[in-house]
Amino acid sequence: EPEVTQTPSHQVTQMGQEVILRCVPISNHLYFYWYRQILGQKVEFLVSFYNNEISEKSEIFDDQFSVERPDGSNFTLKIRSTKLEDSAMYFCASKSGTSGTDTQYFGPGTRLTVL
Amino acid sequence: DAKTTQPPSMDCAEGRAANLPCNHSTISGNEYVYWYRQIHSQGPQYIIHGLKNNETNEMASLIITEDRKSSTLILPHATLRDTAVYYCIVRVDADYKLSFGAGTTVTVRA
C-alpha cells in the first residue's frame, strides 16, 4: 500500500540553525500539507501546497517557514532560524484531489528538537 | 468547518465493540464526517468518512444520524492495538486542511 514517508525521523538542532524536513508524498497525489504537534497538544495545520504554490497557510507559518517541491517527488519544509518553541512533531500529508471523498494520508512524522 | 464535540476519554474491554460518539450539530449539507486516529505520537491514521449514509470498511463502521448532527464510530472488536486518540473531523468538500480537536482517548483494556 502506498504511503507517505518522512526523513529524518528525529532531528536535533541548535537554536538559530536552519533545518529542512523532507517528505515523499504518495506518488499520484497532487495536494501536500504540513502539520505540527507540540508535545501534549493538538495537531495543528501549517500549510497546504498545490500546483507549486501555497494554497493556504496558518498564522504559525510565518516568514521563518517555507515549503518547496524541488524535484517532483520530494516536498520539504524549511525553518530558517529555529526557535526553542519550534520543537515538535512535524507531519507531512498528501491527498489526490479536491473531491470531498479524497483522504489525506499522513507520514510517520519528524521529531524536531531545538536546543 | 463545523465544530465537533467528543468525550475526552473512554475505556473499552478487549474483544468488545467500542462506540465513539461525536456531535456536530452545526454541520452543513456539503460537509463530510471524517475519523482519524493517532497511536502514541505517530502520524494520524485515516479510519473512515461519510456524508449521509452509514459506512463500513475493514477497520470500522460509521453511523451518521438522519439529521447528520451526530455520528458514532464503531470498532467492532477492539484490540489492545486500538488504544489511541480518535478524532472526529467535519470537513467541507474541497477544503484544504484538517482541523484537529482534542479527540477521544480510547484505552482498550485486556
CSV table of C-alpha atoms in Angstrom, one decimal:
chain,number,residue,atom,x,y,z
A,1,GLU,CA,0.0,0.0,0.0
A,2,PRO,CA,1.4,3.4,-0.9
A,3,GLU,CA,2.5,5.6,2.0
A,4,VAL,CA,3.9,8.9,2.8
A,5,THR,CA,7.4,8.8,4.1
A,6,GLN,CA,9.4,11.4,6.0
A,7,THR,CA,13.0,11.9,6.8
A,8,PRO,CA,14.7,12.2,9.2
A,9,SER,CA,12.7,10.5,11.9
A,10,HIS,CA,14.4,12.7,14.5
A,11,GLN,CA,16.3,15.9,14.0
A,12,VAL,CA,18.2,17.7,16.8
A,13,THR,CA,19.4,21.2,16.1
A,14,GLN,CA,20.7,24.3,17.8
A,15,MET,CA,18.6,27.4,18.2
A,16,GLY,CA,19.1,29.7,15.2
A,17,GLN,CA,20.1,27.0,12.8
A,18,GLU,CA,18.2,26.2,9.6
A,19,VAL,CA,16.5,22.8,9.3
A,20,ILE,CA,14.9,21.1,6.3
A,21,LEU,CA,12.4,18.4,6.9
A,22,ARG,CA,11.7,16.1,3.9
A,23,CYS,CA,8.6,14.2,2.8
A,24,VAL,CA,7.9,11.9,-0.1
A,25,PRO,CA,4.1,12.1,-0.7
A,26,ILE,CA,2.2,9.3,-2.3
A,27,SER,CA,3.1,9.3,-6.0
A,28,ASN,CA,-0.1,10.3,-7.8
A,29,HIS,CA,-1.2,12.8,-5.2
A,30,LEU,CA,-1.5,16.5,-6.0
A,31,TYR,CA,-2.1,18.2,-2.6
A,32,PHE,CA,0.5,18.4,0.1
A,33,TYR,CA,0.4,19.5,3.7
A,34,TRP,CA,2.5,20.1,6.7
A,35,TYR,CA,1.1,19.9,10.2
A,36,ARG,CA,2.8,20.0,13.6
A,37,GLN,CA,2.1,18.8,17.0
A,38,ILE,CA,3.8,20.2,20.1
A,39,LEU,CA,4.2,17.6,22.8
A,40,GLY,CA,0.9,17.1,24.6
A,41,GLN,CA,-1.0,19.5,22.3
A,42,LYS,CA,-3.3,19.2,19.3
A,43,VAL,CA,-2.2,18.5,15.7
A,44,GLU,CA,-2.1,22.0,14.1
A,45,PHE,CA,-2.3,22.8,10.4
A,46,LEU,CA,0.7,24.7,9.0
A,47,VAL,CA,0.4,24.9,5.2
A,48,SER,CA,-1.1,23.4,2.1
A,49,PHE,CA,0.5,23.3,-1.3
A,50,TYR,CA,-0.9,22.7,-4.7
A,51,ASN,CA,0.3,23.3,-8.2
A,52,ASN,CA,3.6,24.5,-7.0
A,53,GLU,CA,2.3,27.2,-4.8
A,54,ILE,CA,0.9,27.6,-1.3
A,55,SER,CA,-2.9,27.4,-1.2
A,56,GLU,CA,-3.4,28.1,2.4
A,57,LYS,CA,-1.3,28.8,5.5
A,58,SER,CA,-1.9,29.2,9.2
A,59,GLU,CA,-0.8,32.0,11.5
A,60,ILE,CA,2.0,29.7,12.7
A,61,PHE,CA,3.5,29.6,9.2
A,62,ASP,CA,5.4,32.9,9.3
A,63,ASP,CA,8.4,34.2,7.3
A,64,GLN,CA,10.7,31.7,9.1
A,65,PHE,CA,8.9,28.8,7.3
A,66,SER,CA,9.0,27.9,3.6
A,67,VAL,CA,7.9,24.9,1.6
A,68,GLU,CA,9.2,23.6,-1.7
A,69,ARG,CA,8.7,20.7,-4.1
A,70,PRO,CA,12.1,20.7,-5.6
A,71,ASP,CA,12.1,17.7,-7.9
A,72,GLY,CA,8.5,16.4,-8.4
A,73,SER,CA,8.7,13.8,-5.7
A,74,ASN,CA,10.0,15.4,-2.5
A,75,PHE,CA,8.1,18.0,-0.5
A,76,THR,CA,10.2,20.0,2.0
A,77,LEU,CA,9.6,22.2,5.0
A,78,LYS,CA,12.4,24.6,5.8
A,79,ILE,CA,12.7,26.5,9.0
A,80,ARG,CA,15.3,29.3,8.5
A,81,SER,CA,16.2,30.1,12.1
A,82,THR,CA,14.9,27.6,14.6
A,83,LYS,CA,13.5,28.7,18.0
A,84,LEU,CA,13.0,26.6,21.1
A,85,GLU,CA,9.2,26.7,20.5
A,86,ASP,CA,9.6,25.0,17.1
A,87,SER,CA,10.3,21.8,18.9
A,88,ALA,CA,7.5,19.5,17.9
A,89,MET,CA,6.5,16.5,15.7
A,90,TYR,CA,6.1,17.6,12.1
A,91,PHE,CA,3.7,15.6,9.9
A,92,CYS,CA,3.5,15.7,6.2
A,93,ALA,CA,0.3,14.6,4.4
A,94,SER,CA,-0.9,14.3,0.9
A,95,LYS,CA,-4.2,13.7,-1.0
A,96,SER,CA,-5.0,13.1,-4.6
A,97,GLY,CA,-7.6,15.7,-5.5
A,98,THR,CA,-10.3,18.1,-4.4
A,99,SER,CA,-13.2,15.8,-4.0
A,100,GLY,CA,-14.7,15.5,-0.5
A,101,THR,CA,-14.0,11.8,-0.7
A,102,ASP,CA,-10.3,12.4,-1.1
A,103,THR,CA,-8.5,11.5,2.0
A,104,GLN,CA,-5.4,13.0,3.5
A,105,TYR,CA,-2.7,10.4,4.3
A,106,PHE,CA,-0.1,11.2,6.9
A,107,GLY,CA,3.5,10.3,7.2
A,108,PRO,CA,5.1,9.0,10.4
A,109,GLY,CA,6.4,12.4,11.3
A,110,THR,CA,9.8,14.0,12.1
A,111,ARG,CA,10.5,14.8,15.7
A,112,LEU,CA,12.3,18.2,15.8
A,113,THR,CA,14.2,19.1,18.9
A,114,VAL,CA,15.7,22.6,19.2
A,115,LEU,CA,18.3,23.0,21.9
B,1,ASP,CA,-15.8,23.8,9.2
B,2,ALA,CA,-18.4,22.8,11.7
B,3,LYS,CA,-17.2,22.2,15.3
B,4,THR,CA,-17.2,18.8,16.8
B,5,THR,CA,-17.6,17.6,20.4
B,6,GLN,CA,-16.2,14.3,21.6
B,7,PRO,CA,-15.9,12.9,25.1
B,8,PRO,CA,-12.3,13.3,26.3
B,9,SER,CA,-11.8,9.6,27.2
B,10,MET,CA,-13.3,6.2,27.3
B,11,ASP,CA,-12.3,2.7,28.2
B,12,CYS,CA,-13.2,-0.4,26.3
B,13,ALA,CA,-12.7,-4.1,27.0
B,14,GLU,CA,-10.6,-6.1,24.6
B,15,GLY,CA,-12.8,-8.0,22.1
B,16,ARG,CA,-15.8,-5.9,22.7
B,17,ALA,CA,-17.2,-3.2,20.4
B,18,ALA,CA,-16.1,0.3,21.0
B,19,ASN,CA,-18.7,3.0,20.2
B,20,LEU,CA,-17.2,6.5,19.9
B,21,PRO,CA,-19.7,9.4,19.8
B,22,CYS,CA,-19.3,12.7,18.1
B,23,ASN,CA,-21.6,15.7,18.0
B,24,HIS,CA,-21.5,18.1,15.0
B,25,SER,CA,-24.8,19.9,15.4
B,26,THR,CA,-23.8,22.8,13.1
B,27,ILE,CA,-22.8,20.6,10.2
B,28,SER,CA,-23.9,21.8,6.8
B,29,GLY,CA,-25.0,19.9,3.8
B,30,ASN,CA,-21.7,19.7,2.0
B,31,GLU,CA,-19.6,18.7,5.0
B,32,TYR,CA,-18.2,15.2,5.4
B,33,VAL,CA,-17.5,13.5,8.7
B,34,TYR,CA,-14.0,12.1,8.9
B,35,TRP,CA,-12.5,9.9,11.5
B,36,TYR,CA,-8.7,9.6,12.2
B,37,ARG,CA,-6.8,8.1,15.0
B,38,GLN,CA,-3.3,8.7,16.4
B,39,ILE,CA,-1.5,6.0,18.1
B,40,HIS,CA,1.0,7.5,20.6
B,41,SER,CA,3.0,10.1,18.6
B,42,GLN,CA,2.6,8.5,15.2
B,43,GLY,CA,1.1,10.3,12.2
B,44,PRO,CA,-2.7,10.5,12.2
B,45,GLN,CA,-4.2,7.4,10.5
B,46,TYR,CA,-7.3,7.7,8.4
B,47,ILE,CA,-10.2,5.4,9.5
B,48,ILE,CA,-13.3,6.2,7.6
B,49,HIS,CA,-15.5,9.0,6.4
B,50,GLY,CA,-19.1,9.6,5.3
B,51,LEU,CA,-21.6,12.2,4.2
B,52,LYS,CA,-25.1,10.9,4.9
B,53,ASN,CA,-25.1,7.1,4.7
B,54,ASN,CA,-23.6,4.7,7.1
B,55,GLU,CA,-20.3,3.4,6.0
B,56,THR,CA,-18.2,0.3,6.8
B,57,ASN,CA,-14.7,-0.7,5.9
B,58,GLU,CA,-12.2,-3.2,7.2
B,59,MET,CA,-11.4,-1.0,10.2
B,60,ALA,CA,-14.7,0.4,11.4
B,61,SER,CA,-18.3,1.4,10.8
B,62,LEU,CA,-19.6,4.9,10.8
B,63,ILE,CA,-23.2,5.6,11.8
B,64,ILE,CA,-24.5,9.0,10.9
B,65,THR,CA,-27.9,10.1,12.3
B,66,GLU,CA,-30.5,11.1,9.9
B,67,ASP,CA,-30.3,14.8,10.8
B,68,ARG,CA,-26.5,14.5,10.5
B,69,LYS,CA,-26.0,16.3,13.8
B,70,SER,CA,-24.1,13.4,15.3
B,71,SER,CA,-22.2,10.2,14.4
B,72,THR,CA,-20.8,7.2,16.0
B,73,LEU,CA,-17.6,5.3,15.1
B,74,ILE,CA,-17.8,1.7,15.9
B,75,LEU,CA,-14.7,-0.5,16.3
B,76,PRO,CA,-16.4,-3.9,16.2
B,77,HIS,CA,-13.8,-6.0,18.1
B,78,ALA,CA,-11.4,-3.7,19.9
B,79,THR,CA,-7.9,-4.9,20.4
B,80,LEU,CA,-5.1,-3.5,22.5
B,81,ARG,CA,-3.6,-2.1,19.3
B,82,ASP,CA,-6.7,0.1,19.0
B,83,THR,CA,-5.6,2.2,22.0
B,84,ALA,CA,-5.2,5.7,20.5
B,85,VAL,CA,-6.7,9.2,20.3
B,86,TYR,CA,-9.6,9.2,17.9
B,87,TYR,CA,-10.5,12.4,16.1
B,88,CYS,CA,-13.9,13.3,14.6
B,89,ILE,CA,-13.4,16.0,12.0
B,90,VAL,CA,-16.0,17.7,9.8
B,91,ARG,CA,-14.6,18.8,6.5
B,92,VAL,CA,-16.0,20.8,3.7
B,93,ASP,CA,-15.7,19.3,0.2
B,94,ALA,CA,-12.5,20.8,-1.4
B,95,ASP,CA,-11.4,22.3,1.9
B,96,TYR,CA,-7.7,22.2,2.1
B,97,LYS,CA,-6.9,21.5,5.8
B,98,LEU,CA,-8.0,19.2,8.6
B,99,SER,CA,-8.8,20.9,11.9
B,100,PHE,CA,-8.0,18.5,14.8
B,101,GLY,CA,-9.6,18.9,18.1
B,102,ALA,CA,-8.6,17.1,21.3
B,103,GLY,CA,-10.3,13.9,20.3
B,104,THR,CA,-11.2,11.0,22.5
B,105,THR,CA,-8.5,9.0,24.2
B,106,VAL,CA,-9.6,5.4,23.9
B,107,THR,CA,-7.9,2.8,26.2
B,108,VAL,CA,-8.6,-0.8,25.4
B,109,ARG,CA,-8.0,-3.0,28.4
B,110,ALA,CA,-7.3,-6.7,28.5
